[in-house]
Amino acid sequence: MTSFKAPKGTYDLIPPRSADYLAVREALSAPLRRAGYGYTETPGFEQVELFARGVGESTDIVTKEMYTLTTKGGDELALRPEGTASVLRAALEASLHKSGNLPVKLWYSGSYYRYERPQKGRYRHFSQVGAEAIGAEDPSLDAELVILAHDAYRSLGLRDFRILLNSLGDKECRPVYRAALQEFLRRLDLDEDTRRRVEINPLRVLDDKRESVQRQLTDVPMMRDHLCEACKSYHEQVRELLTSAGVSYEDDPRLVRGLDYYTRTTFEFVHDGLGSQSAVGGGGRYDGLSEMIGGPALPSVGWALGVDRTVLALRAEGIELELPAATDVFAVPIGDEARRALFRVVTELRRDGVAADFAYGGKGMKNAMKSADRSGARFALLAGERDLAQGVAQLKDLHSGEQTAVPLDRVVAEVAGKLR
Ligand code: AMP
């Protein structure tokens, strides 16, 4: 065994459990692909400045959690802590917003890095599937994204999740609310760090989980009482569209999110079986982000769903995903001639789309049959000298134990027929 270990706060995905992760990524993105979102991939690192401006100088992500590095050429880079700023940067760089076809709808899937205090459900390297709809202000687009995430979780069989919904206002009403909130918060008994937060990013104080803070927030002013008419009407339309799609949600007037760029619609998916790290996904509208990173005004909305936590949520609900068999046929040759003959058949099976594996390493019959069992294969394909002399192999159904002799050149058709 090596003395090297996966770095703190990270873990390896290895079989058989890794199959769940692939299936979850697939399930979370499937609804997006059916709704016109195009696949996007951006580098694992970007200029630090993109996140500083795009995520917000005062956020925990930027001040405490970024992995930054200076290259030999003197560039200041950061491993990406989230996807939205990068995807918007890529869309602007490729001028997708000038195609005359707005919104530009993009989806992505990948690894993200945050220097966090590791605990269950909170890692330093984690995986998200995300979606961004860039360049349109339309309540149906906000509703579409919430519905797609909802349907993705449902398609996995998840039930114990809730959708929290709020509006954070826009550039008209948010500053007025922010001032009222600051005035209230400045009167409270808060530690120095939190006082600083009141001045830089007061909305984040609402999100403070500490009892000592929450106790003082009973009469805190709420954004929902300060929304301008346009924001109120926009939010009402989003709510109606969700309701008519049969998606239930809870209004959570205190829901703010860790990133600075959100405006209007904000939502979070929380799962009740996950303890303190209960957010499985979240997102919202970010109408000002494009301008913050030097682009034109492009009202946009998006979300990111956590793959790691979705897998934990499946376990919490005791859901076993029905995954396609890793191996359908396991070939067990007895003798060198059979080895050559069955290897040929295995290659043909694979080319025909059947998942097939082979007893490598010159294993004896007993060990080879054990490997066949362990592979989870439905069929073992056996052949020895006597079989070859007759031009057949024995196809053994490992569920029923039934065994039939099949001509070597008929194996592919026979297996395909049985698997169907
Ligand atoms: P955020 O980008 O912070 O809005 O996160 C979106 C989703 O990514 C969250 O709801 C989590 O499911 C997941 N996530 C964020 N940070 C972590 C982390 N450190 N470890 C695991 N999952 C995370």
Short mmCIF file of C-alpha atoms and ligand atoms in Angstrom, two decimals:
data_model
loop_
_atom_site.label_atom_id
_atom_site.label_comp_id
_atom_site.label_asym_id
_atom_site.label_seq_id
_atom_site.Cartn_x
_atom_site.Cartn_y
_atom_site.Cartn_z
CA MET A 1 0.00 0.00 0.00
CA THR A 2 1.22 3.51 -0.73
CA SER A 3 1.71 5.99 2.09
CA PHE A 4 0.09 8.69 -0.04
CA LYS A 5 -3.49 9.61 0.78
CA ALA A 6 -6.11 11.70 -1.00
CA PRO A 7 -5.63 15.30 0.25
CA LYS A 8 -7.68 16.46 3.24
CA GLY A 9 -11.28 17.22 2.35
CA THR A 10 -11.21 15.13 -0.83
CA TYR A 11 -12.11 11.55 -1.64
CA ASP A 12 -11.74 9.17 -4.55
CA LEU A 13 -14.56 7.84 -6.65
CA ILE A 14 -13.93 4.16 -7.20
CA PRO A 15 -16.06 1.23 -8.35
CA PRO A 16 -18.63 0.07 -7.55
CA ARG A 17 -19.93 3.30 -5.91
CA SER A 18 -18.50 5.55 -8.61
CA ALA A 19 -21.26 4.25 -10.90
CA ASP A 20 -23.80 6.10 -8.73
CA TYR A 21 -21.98 9.39 -9.32
CA LEU A 22 -21.99 8.94 -13.06
CA ALA A 23 -25.69 8.08 -12.97
CA VAL A 24 -26.45 11.13 -10.82
CA ARG A 25 -24.56 13.46 -13.19
CA GLU A 26 -26.47 11.94 -16.05
CA ALA A 27 -29.84 12.30 -14.30
CA LEU A 28 -29.22 15.89 -13.19
CA SER A 29 -28.32 16.97 -16.71
CA ALA A 30 -30.89 14.95 -18.68
CA PRO A 31 -33.76 17.44 -18.17
CA LEU A 32 -31.47 20.30 -19.31
CA ARG A 33 -30.58 18.53 -22.51
CA ARG A 34 -34.28 18.09 -23.22
CA ALA A 35 -34.86 21.81 -22.67
CA GLY A 36 -32.39 23.26 -25.16
CA TYR A 37 -29.33 23.73 -22.95
CA GLY A 38 -26.01 23.16 -24.76
CA TYR A 39 -23.01 21.50 -23.13
CA THR A 40 -20.21 23.83 -22.08
CA GLU A 41 -16.80 23.14 -20.62
CA THR A 42 -14.44 25.78 -19.29
CA PRO A 43 -10.93 25.50 -17.78
CA GLY A 44 -10.49 24.32 -14.19
CA PHE A 45 -8.79 27.63 -13.39
CA GLU A 46 -9.38 31.26 -14.28
CA GLN A 47 -7.90 34.65 -13.45
CA VAL A 48 -8.41 35.37 -9.76
CA GLU A 49 -9.93 38.70 -10.72
CA LEU A 50 -12.86 37.02 -12.52
CA PHE A 51 -14.05 35.46 -9.27
CA ALA A 52 -13.15 38.48 -7.14
CA ARG A 53 -15.41 40.63 -9.32
CA GLY A 54 -17.92 38.00 -10.32
CA VAL A 55 -18.50 36.23 -7.00
CA GLY A 56 -17.84 39.24 -4.79
CA GLU A 57 -14.86 40.60 -2.87
CA SER A 58 -16.67 40.28 0.43
CA THR A 59 -17.85 36.69 0.11
CA ASP A 60 -16.36 33.80 2.08
CA ILE A 61 -15.63 32.07 -1.21
CA VAL A 62 -13.32 34.86 -2.37
CA THR A 63 -11.82 35.96 0.94
CA LYS A 64 -11.20 32.56 2.52
CA GLU A 65 -11.91 29.65 0.22
CA MET A 66 -10.10 30.10 -3.08
CA TYR A 67 -7.10 28.04 -4.09
CA THR A 68 -4.92 30.64 -5.75
CA LEU A 69 -1.57 30.35 -7.46
CA THR A 70 0.90 32.54 -9.30
CA THR A 71 2.23 31.00 -12.49
CA LYS A 72 5.86 31.18 -13.56
CA GLY A 73 4.69 33.81 -16.03
CA GLY A 74 3.26 35.90 -13.19
CA ASP A 75 -0.47 35.26 -13.83
CA GLU A 76 -2.67 35.18 -10.75
CA LEU A 77 -4.99 32.20 -11.16
CA ALA A 78 -7.55 30.45 -8.98
CA LEU A 79 -8.98 26.96 -9.18
CA ARG A 80 -12.63 27.57 -9.97
CA PRO A 81 -14.75 27.75 -6.79
CA GLU A 82 -18.02 27.85 -8.77
CA GLY A 83 -19.27 27.73 -12.34
CA THR A 84 -21.37 30.75 -13.17
CA ALA A 85 -18.64 33.39 -13.56
CA SER A 86 -16.58 31.08 -15.82
CA VAL A 87 -19.52 30.08 -18.00
CA LEU A 88 -20.64 33.67 -18.42
CA ARG A 89 -17.04 34.68 -19.21
CA ALA A 90 -16.91 31.94 -21.87
CA ALA A 91 -20.25 33.01 -23.39
CA LEU A 92 -19.12 36.65 -23.57
CA GLU A 93 -15.72 35.71 -24.99
CA ALA A 94 -17.40 33.68 -27.76
CA SER A 95 -19.97 36.48 -28.31
CA LEU A 96 -22.79 33.95 -27.95
CA HIS A 97 -25.00 36.78 -26.73
CA LYS A 98 -24.63 38.48 -30.14
CA SER A 99 -26.15 35.54 -32.00
CA GLY A 100 -29.53 37.26 -31.87
CA ASN A 101 -30.87 34.17 -30.19
CA LEU A 102 -31.39 34.99 -26.52
CA PRO A 103 -31.43 33.49 -24.01
CA VAL A 104 -28.24 31.53 -24.53
CA LYS A 105 -28.86 28.31 -22.58
CA LEU A 106 -25.81 26.40 -21.36
CA TRP A 107 -25.17 23.49 -19.02
CA TYR A 108 -21.99 22.17 -17.50
CA SER A 109 -20.65 19.51 -15.19
CA GLY A 110 -17.36 19.42 -13.38
CA SER A 111 -15.13 19.73 -10.34
CA TYR A 112 -15.00 22.79 -8.09
CA TYR A 113 -12.56 23.68 -5.35
CA ARG A 114 -13.07 25.51 -2.08
CA TYR A 115 -10.77 25.61 0.89
CA GLU A 116 -13.49 24.79 3.40
CA ARG A 117 -13.53 23.12 6.78
CA PRO A 118 -14.21 19.54 5.67
CA GLN A 119 -17.14 17.62 7.11
CA LYS A 120 -19.76 15.24 5.81
CA GLY A 121 -21.23 16.81 2.67
CA ARG A 122 -18.66 19.61 2.62
CA TYR A 123 -15.49 18.91 0.69
CA ARG A 124 -12.58 20.83 -0.75
CA HIS A 125 -13.09 19.20 -4.11
CA PHE A 126 -16.67 18.58 -5.12
CA SER A 127 -18.75 18.17 -8.20
CA GLN A 128 -21.63 20.17 -9.62
CA VAL A 129 -23.98 20.05 -12.56
CA GLY A 130 -24.99 23.58 -13.50
CA ALA A 131 -27.19 25.50 -15.90
CA GLU A 132 -27.23 29.12 -17.01
CA ALA A 133 -29.80 30.93 -19.16
CA ILE A 134 -28.12 34.13 -20.29
CA GLY A 135 -29.65 37.30 -21.68
CA ALA A 136 -33.37 37.22 -20.94
CA GLU A 137 -35.58 38.61 -18.24
CA ASP A 138 -38.63 36.40 -18.19
CA PRO A 139 -40.30 34.78 -15.17
CA SER A 140 -40.87 31.61 -17.22
CA LEU A 141 -37.12 31.18 -17.49
CA ASP A 142 -36.68 31.35 -13.70
CA ALA A 143 -39.57 28.90 -13.34
CA GLU A 144 -38.13 26.61 -16.05
CA LEU A 145 -34.88 26.20 -14.16
CA VAL A 146 -36.56 25.45 -10.83
CA ILE A 147 -38.83 22.92 -12.55
CA LEU A 148 -35.90 21.24 -14.35
CA ALA A 149 -33.97 20.81 -11.09
CA HIS A 150 -37.10 19.54 -9.36
CA ASP A 151 -37.73 17.03 -12.15
CA ALA A 152 -34.09 15.92 -12.09
CA TYR A 153 -34.24 15.12 -8.37
CA ARG A 154 -37.57 13.39 -8.82
CA SER A 155 -36.23 11.27 -11.69
CA LEU A 156 -33.70 9.87 -9.22
CA GLY A 157 -36.54 8.92 -6.88
CA LEU A 158 -35.81 11.64 -4.28
CA ARG A 159 -38.78 12.80 -2.22
CA ASP A 160 -37.52 14.40 0.99
CA PHE A 161 -36.37 17.66 -0.50
CA ARG A 162 -37.92 21.10 -0.26
CA ILE A 163 -37.60 24.15 -2.44
CA LEU A 164 -37.02 27.46 -0.66
CA LEU A 165 -37.87 30.54 -2.69
CA ASN A 166 -37.23 34.24 -2.21
CA SER A 167 -36.74 37.45 -4.15
CA LEU A 168 -33.73 39.64 -3.45
CA GLY A 169 -35.05 42.66 -5.34
CA ASP A 170 -33.25 44.57 -8.05
CA LYS A 171 -31.10 47.68 -8.39
CA GLU A 172 -34.13 49.86 -7.62
CA CYS A 173 -35.36 48.35 -4.36
CA ARG A 174 -32.39 46.40 -3.06
CA PRO A 175 -30.28 49.46 -2.06
CA VAL A 176 -33.22 50.93 -0.11
CA TYR A 177 -33.69 47.65 1.71
CA ARG A 178 -29.96 47.27 2.27
CA ALA A 179 -29.85 50.65 4.02
CA ALA A 180 -32.84 49.78 6.23
CA LEU A 181 -31.26 46.44 7.08
CA GLN A 182 -27.93 48.05 7.95
CA GLU A 183 -29.62 50.56 10.19
CA PHE A 184 -31.31 47.71 12.07
CA LEU A 185 -28.18 45.54 12.28
CA ARG A 186 -25.96 48.37 13.55
CA ARG A 187 -28.07 48.52 16.71
CA LEU A 188 -27.45 44.84 17.58
CA ASP A 189 -24.88 43.28 19.84
CA LEU A 190 -22.54 41.63 17.31
CA ASP A 191 -18.90 40.57 17.26
CA GLU A 192 -16.37 42.50 15.24
CA ASP A 193 -16.38 40.18 12.22
CA THR A 194 -20.14 40.37 11.94
CA ARG A 195 -20.09 44.16 12.33
CA ARG A 196 -17.74 44.31 9.40
CA ARG A 197 -20.11 42.10 7.44
CA VAL A 198 -22.95 44.50 8.23
CA GLU A 199 -21.03 47.22 6.40
CA ILE A 200 -19.90 45.13 3.42
CA ASN A 201 -22.59 42.53 2.85
CA PRO A 202 -25.46 42.93 5.34
CA LEU A 203 -27.73 40.37 3.66
CA ARG A 204 -25.29 37.65 4.63
CA VAL A 205 -25.95 38.36 8.31
CA LEU A 206 -29.47 36.98 7.81
CA ASP A 207 -27.83 33.71 6.91
CA ASP A 208 -25.77 33.54 10.12
CA LYS A 209 -26.63 30.22 11.73
CA ARG A 210 -25.55 31.17 15.29
CA GLU A 211 -28.30 31.27 17.89
CA SER A 212 -26.77 34.43 19.44
CA VAL A 213 -27.32 36.22 16.13
CA GLN A 214 -30.63 34.65 15.12
CA ARG A 215 -32.14 35.58 18.51
CA GLN A 216 -31.63 39.25 17.71
CA LEU A 217 -33.17 39.00 14.25
CA THR A 218 -36.83 38.44 15.18
CA ASP A 219 -37.90 41.91 14.00
CA VAL A 220 -35.38 42.29 11.20
CA PRO A 221 -36.72 44.11 8.11
CA MET A 222 -37.45 41.71 5.25
CA MET A 223 -36.71 42.21 1.57
CA ARG A 224 -40.21 41.05 0.70
CA ASP A 225 -41.67 44.13 2.42
CA HIS A 226 -39.37 46.38 0.38
CA LEU A 227 -39.79 44.90 -3.11
CA CYS A 228 -40.64 47.48 -5.79
CA GLU A 229 -43.77 46.91 -7.90
CA ALA A 230 -41.79 45.43 -10.82
CA CYS A 231 -40.01 42.91 -8.56
CA LYS A 232 -43.22 42.04 -6.74
CA SER A 233 -45.04 41.31 -9.97
CA TYR A 234 -42.08 39.35 -11.39
CA HIS A 235 -41.88 37.20 -8.28
CA GLU A 236 -45.61 36.59 -8.27
CA GLN A 237 -45.42 35.30 -11.85
CA VAL A 238 -42.59 32.91 -10.98
CA ARG A 239 -44.62 31.58 -8.07
CA GLU A 240 -47.71 31.07 -10.22
CA LEU A 241 -45.77 29.24 -12.92
CA LEU A 242 -44.26 26.88 -10.34
CA THR A 243 -47.62 26.19 -8.78
CA SER A 244 -49.26 25.46 -12.12
CA ALA A 245 -46.40 23.04 -12.93
CA GLY A 246 -47.23 21.15 -9.73
CA VAL A 247 -43.97 22.16 -8.07
CA SER A 248 -44.44 23.08 -4.45
CA TYR A 249 -42.09 25.48 -2.71
CA GLU A 250 -41.81 27.35 0.54
CA ASP A 251 -41.48 31.12 0.67
CA ASP A 252 -38.38 31.80 2.71
CA PRO A 253 -38.01 35.56 3.21
CA ARG A 254 -34.61 35.04 4.86
CA LEU A 255 -33.07 33.06 2.05
CA VAL A 256 -29.97 34.81 0.81
CA ARG A 257 -27.07 33.07 -0.87
CA GLY A 258 -23.33 33.04 -0.41
CA LEU A 259 -22.62 34.80 -3.67
CA ASP A 260 -23.00 38.53 -4.21
CA TYR A 261 -24.37 38.56 -7.68
CA TYR A 262 -27.94 37.39 -7.10
CA THR A 263 -30.94 39.63 -7.85
CA ARG A 264 -34.66 38.88 -7.77
CA THR A 265 -35.43 35.15 -7.83
CA THR A 266 -33.31 33.12 -5.43
CA PHE A 267 -33.89 29.50 -4.54
CA GLU A 268 -32.35 26.60 -2.75
CA PHE A 269 -33.09 22.89 -2.74
CA VAL A 270 -32.63 21.43 0.73
CA HIS A 271 -32.77 17.79 1.68
CA ASP A 272 -34.03 16.85 5.11
CA GLY A 273 -31.86 13.76 5.53
CA LEU A 274 -28.48 15.47 5.34
CA GLY A 275 -27.97 17.21 8.68
CA SER A 276 -26.23 20.58 8.65
CA GLN A 277 -25.05 20.47 5.01
CA SER A 278 -28.59 20.22 3.74
CA ALA A 279 -28.42 22.31 0.54
CA VAL A 280 -28.31 19.95 -2.43
CA GLY A 281 -28.55 22.74 -4.96
CA GLY A 282 -29.31 26.36 -5.44
CA GLY A 283 -29.35 29.29 -7.76
CA GLY A 284 -31.17 32.35 -8.90
CA ARG A 285 -31.17 35.40 -11.11
CA TYR A 286 -28.03 37.44 -11.55
CA ASP A 287 -28.94 40.41 -13.68
CA GLY A 288 -25.85 42.45 -12.84
CA LEU A 289 -23.08 39.88 -13.19
CA SER A 290 -22.28 40.40 -16.86
CA GLU A 291 -21.63 44.10 -16.30
CA MET A 292 -19.55 43.32 -13.22
CA ILE A 293 -17.14 41.29 -15.36
CA GLY A 294 -16.99 43.85 -18.14
CA GLY A 295 -19.81 42.64 -20.42
CA PRO A 296 -23.02 44.29 -21.58
CA ALA A 297 -26.23 44.19 -19.52
CA LEU A 298 -27.41 40.57 -19.77
CA PRO A 299 -30.07 39.57 -17.29
CA SER A 300 -29.55 35.88 -16.55
CA VAL A 301 -30.60 33.07 -14.27
CA GLY A 302 -28.99 29.77 -13.34
CA TRP A 303 -28.38 27.05 -10.80
CA ALA A 304 -25.80 24.58 -9.62
CA LEU A 305 -26.67 21.22 -8.11
CA GLY A 306 -24.19 19.36 -5.92
CA VAL A 307 -23.48 15.84 -7.19
CA ASP A 308 -21.81 14.69 -3.94
CA ARG A 309 -24.72 15.77 -1.77
CA THR A 310 -27.27 14.35 -4.19
CA VAL A 311 -25.57 10.97 -3.80
CA LEU A 312 -25.70 11.40 0.01
CA ALA A 313 -29.40 12.28 -0.28
CA LEU A 314 -30.04 9.07 -2.22
CA ARG A 315 -28.35 7.09 0.57
CA ALA A 316 -30.31 8.98 3.22
CA GLU A 317 -33.54 7.93 1.49
CA GLY A 318 -32.29 4.37 0.97
CA ILE A 319 -32.60 4.66 -2.81
CA GLU A 320 -30.62 2.14 -4.86
CA LEU A 321 -30.30 3.34 -8.45
CA GLU A 322 -31.09 0.79 -11.10
CA LEU A 323 -27.89 0.84 -13.09
CA PRO A 324 -27.25 -1.07 -16.30
CA ALA A 325 -25.11 -4.17 -15.66
CA ALA A 326 -21.39 -3.48 -15.89
CA THR A 327 -20.94 -6.90 -17.49
CA ASP A 328 -23.51 -8.99 -19.34
CA VAL A 329 -21.28 -11.85 -20.40
CA PHE A 330 -18.15 -13.19 -18.70
CA ALA A 331 -16.03 -15.54 -20.80
CA VAL A 332 -14.25 -18.48 -19.15
CA PRO A 333 -11.89 -20.33 -21.52
CA ILE A 334 -10.33 -23.65 -20.60
CA GLY A 335 -7.05 -24.08 -22.46
CA ASP A 336 -5.11 -21.95 -24.93
CA GLU A 337 -7.18 -22.67 -27.98
CA ALA A 338 -10.38 -21.76 -26.17
CA ARG A 339 -8.68 -18.60 -24.93
CA ARG A 340 -8.11 -17.45 -28.49
CA ALA A 341 -11.59 -18.44 -29.64
CA LEU A 342 -13.46 -16.81 -26.73
CA PHE A 343 -11.34 -13.67 -26.87
CA ARG A 344 -12.56 -13.27 -30.46
CA VAL A 345 -16.17 -13.77 -29.35
CA VAL A 346 -15.78 -11.24 -26.52
CA THR A 347 -14.46 -8.65 -28.97
CA GLU A 348 -17.44 -9.29 -31.26
CA LEU A 349 -19.89 -9.03 -28.37
CA ARG A 350 -18.44 -5.68 -27.34
CA ARG A 351 -18.54 -4.39 -30.89
CA ASP A 352 -22.19 -5.38 -30.95
CA GLY A 353 -22.89 -3.31 -27.83
CA VAL A 354 -22.93 -6.15 -25.28
CA ALA A 355 -20.89 -5.56 -22.09
CA ALA A 356 -18.46 -8.47 -22.02
CA ASP A 357 -15.43 -9.39 -19.94
CA PHE A 358 -12.89 -12.18 -19.93
CA ALA A 359 -11.04 -14.34 -17.39
CA TYR A 360 -7.56 -12.88 -17.84
CA GLY A 361 -4.35 -14.06 -16.26
CA GLY A 362 -4.70 -17.79 -16.95
CA LYS A 363 -7.01 -18.42 -14.00
CA GLY A 364 -8.18 -21.95 -13.27
CA MET A 365 -11.83 -22.79 -13.93
CA LYS A 366 -12.89 -22.38 -10.30
CA ASN A 367 -11.34 -18.94 -9.87
CA ALA A 368 -12.59 -17.85 -13.26
CA MET A 369 -16.18 -18.78 -12.31
CA LYS A 370 -15.78 -16.80 -9.09
CA SER A 371 -14.75 -13.77 -11.16
CA ALA A 372 -17.78 -14.33 -13.37
CA ASP A 373 -20.04 -14.29 -10.30
CA ARG A 374 -18.35 -11.20 -8.88
CA SER A 375 -18.70 -9.34 -12.16
CA GLY A 376 -22.48 -9.51 -11.78
CA ALA A 377 -22.73 -10.91 -15.32
CA ARG A 378 -25.95 -12.53 -16.40
CA PHE A 379 -24.15 -15.15 -18.55
CA ALA A 380 -20.92 -17.08 -18.38
CA LEU A 381 -19.53 -18.24 -21.69
CA LEU A 382 -17.45 -21.41 -21.25
CA ALA A 383 -15.43 -23.41 -23.73
CA GLY A 384 -12.92 -26.26 -23.51
CA GLU A 385 -11.28 -28.54 -26.07
CA ARG A 386 -14.32 -30.76 -26.49
CA ASP A 387 -16.58 -27.74 -27.15
CA LEU A 388 -14.17 -26.32 -29.70
CA ALA A 389 -13.99 -29.65 -31.50
CA GLN A 390 -17.76 -29.29 -31.99
CA GLY A 391 -17.49 -25.56 -32.85
CA VAL A 392 -19.60 -24.50 -29.83
CA ALA A 393 -19.33 -22.71 -26.50
CA GLN A 394 -21.52 -23.26 -23.43
CA LEU A 395 -23.72 -20.30 -22.57
CA LYS A 396 -24.64 -20.54 -18.91
CA ASP A 397 -27.39 -18.36 -17.46
CA LEU A 398 -25.98 -17.49 -14.03
CA HIS A 399 -29.43 -16.64 -12.66
CA SER A 400 -31.20 -19.88 -13.59
CA GLY A 401 -28.17 -22.17 -13.92
CA GLU A 402 -29.47 -23.30 -17.33
CA GLN A 403 -26.72 -24.11 -19.83
CA THR A 404 -26.94 -24.45 -23.61
CA ALA A 405 -24.41 -25.22 -26.33
CA VAL A 406 -24.28 -22.41 -28.88
CA PRO A 407 -22.30 -22.47 -32.16
CA LEU A 408 -19.41 -20.01 -31.82
CA ASP A 409 -20.60 -17.92 -34.74
CA ARG A 410 -24.10 -17.69 -33.21
CA VAL A 411 -23.09 -16.49 -29.74
CA VAL A 412 -23.53 -12.79 -30.47
CA ALA A 413 -27.02 -13.22 -31.93
CA GLU A 414 -28.06 -15.64 -29.17
CA VAL A 415 -26.86 -13.36 -26.34
CA ALA A 416 -28.37 -10.26 -27.94
CA GLY A 417 -31.70 -12.11 -28.25
CA LYS A 418 -31.66 -13.28 -24.64
CA LEU A 419 -30.69 -9.87 -23.26
CA ARG A 420 -33.53 -8.25 -25.15
P1 AMP B 1 -23.16 27.11 -4.35
O1 AMP B 1 -22.27 27.25 -5.57
O2 AMP B 1 -22.46 27.44 -3.08
O3 AMP B 1 -24.49 27.76 -4.53
O4 AMP B 1 -23.44 25.56 -4.24
C1 AMP B 1 -24.33 24.85 -5.04
C2 AMP B 1 -24.39 23.43 -4.54
O5 AMP B 1 -23.10 22.84 -4.64
C3 AMP B 1 -24.74 23.32 -3.06
O6 AMP B 1 -26.12 23.30 -2.89
C4 AMP B 1 -24.09 22.00 -2.69
O7 AMP B 1 -24.93 20.92 -3.03
C5 AMP B 1 -22.88 21.96 -3.56
N1 AMP B 1 -21.69 22.39 -2.79
C6 AMP B 1 -21.24 23.65 -2.58
N2 AMP B 1 -20.12 23.64 -1.84
C7 AMP B 1 -19.83 22.34 -1.58
C8 AMP B 1 -18.79 21.66 -0.87
N3 AMP B 1 -17.79 22.31 -0.28
N4 AMP B 1 -18.83 20.29 -0.79
C9 AMP B 1 -19.82 19.60 -1.40
N5 AMP B 1 -20.82 20.19 -2.09
C10 AMP B 1 -20.83 21.54 -2.19
#
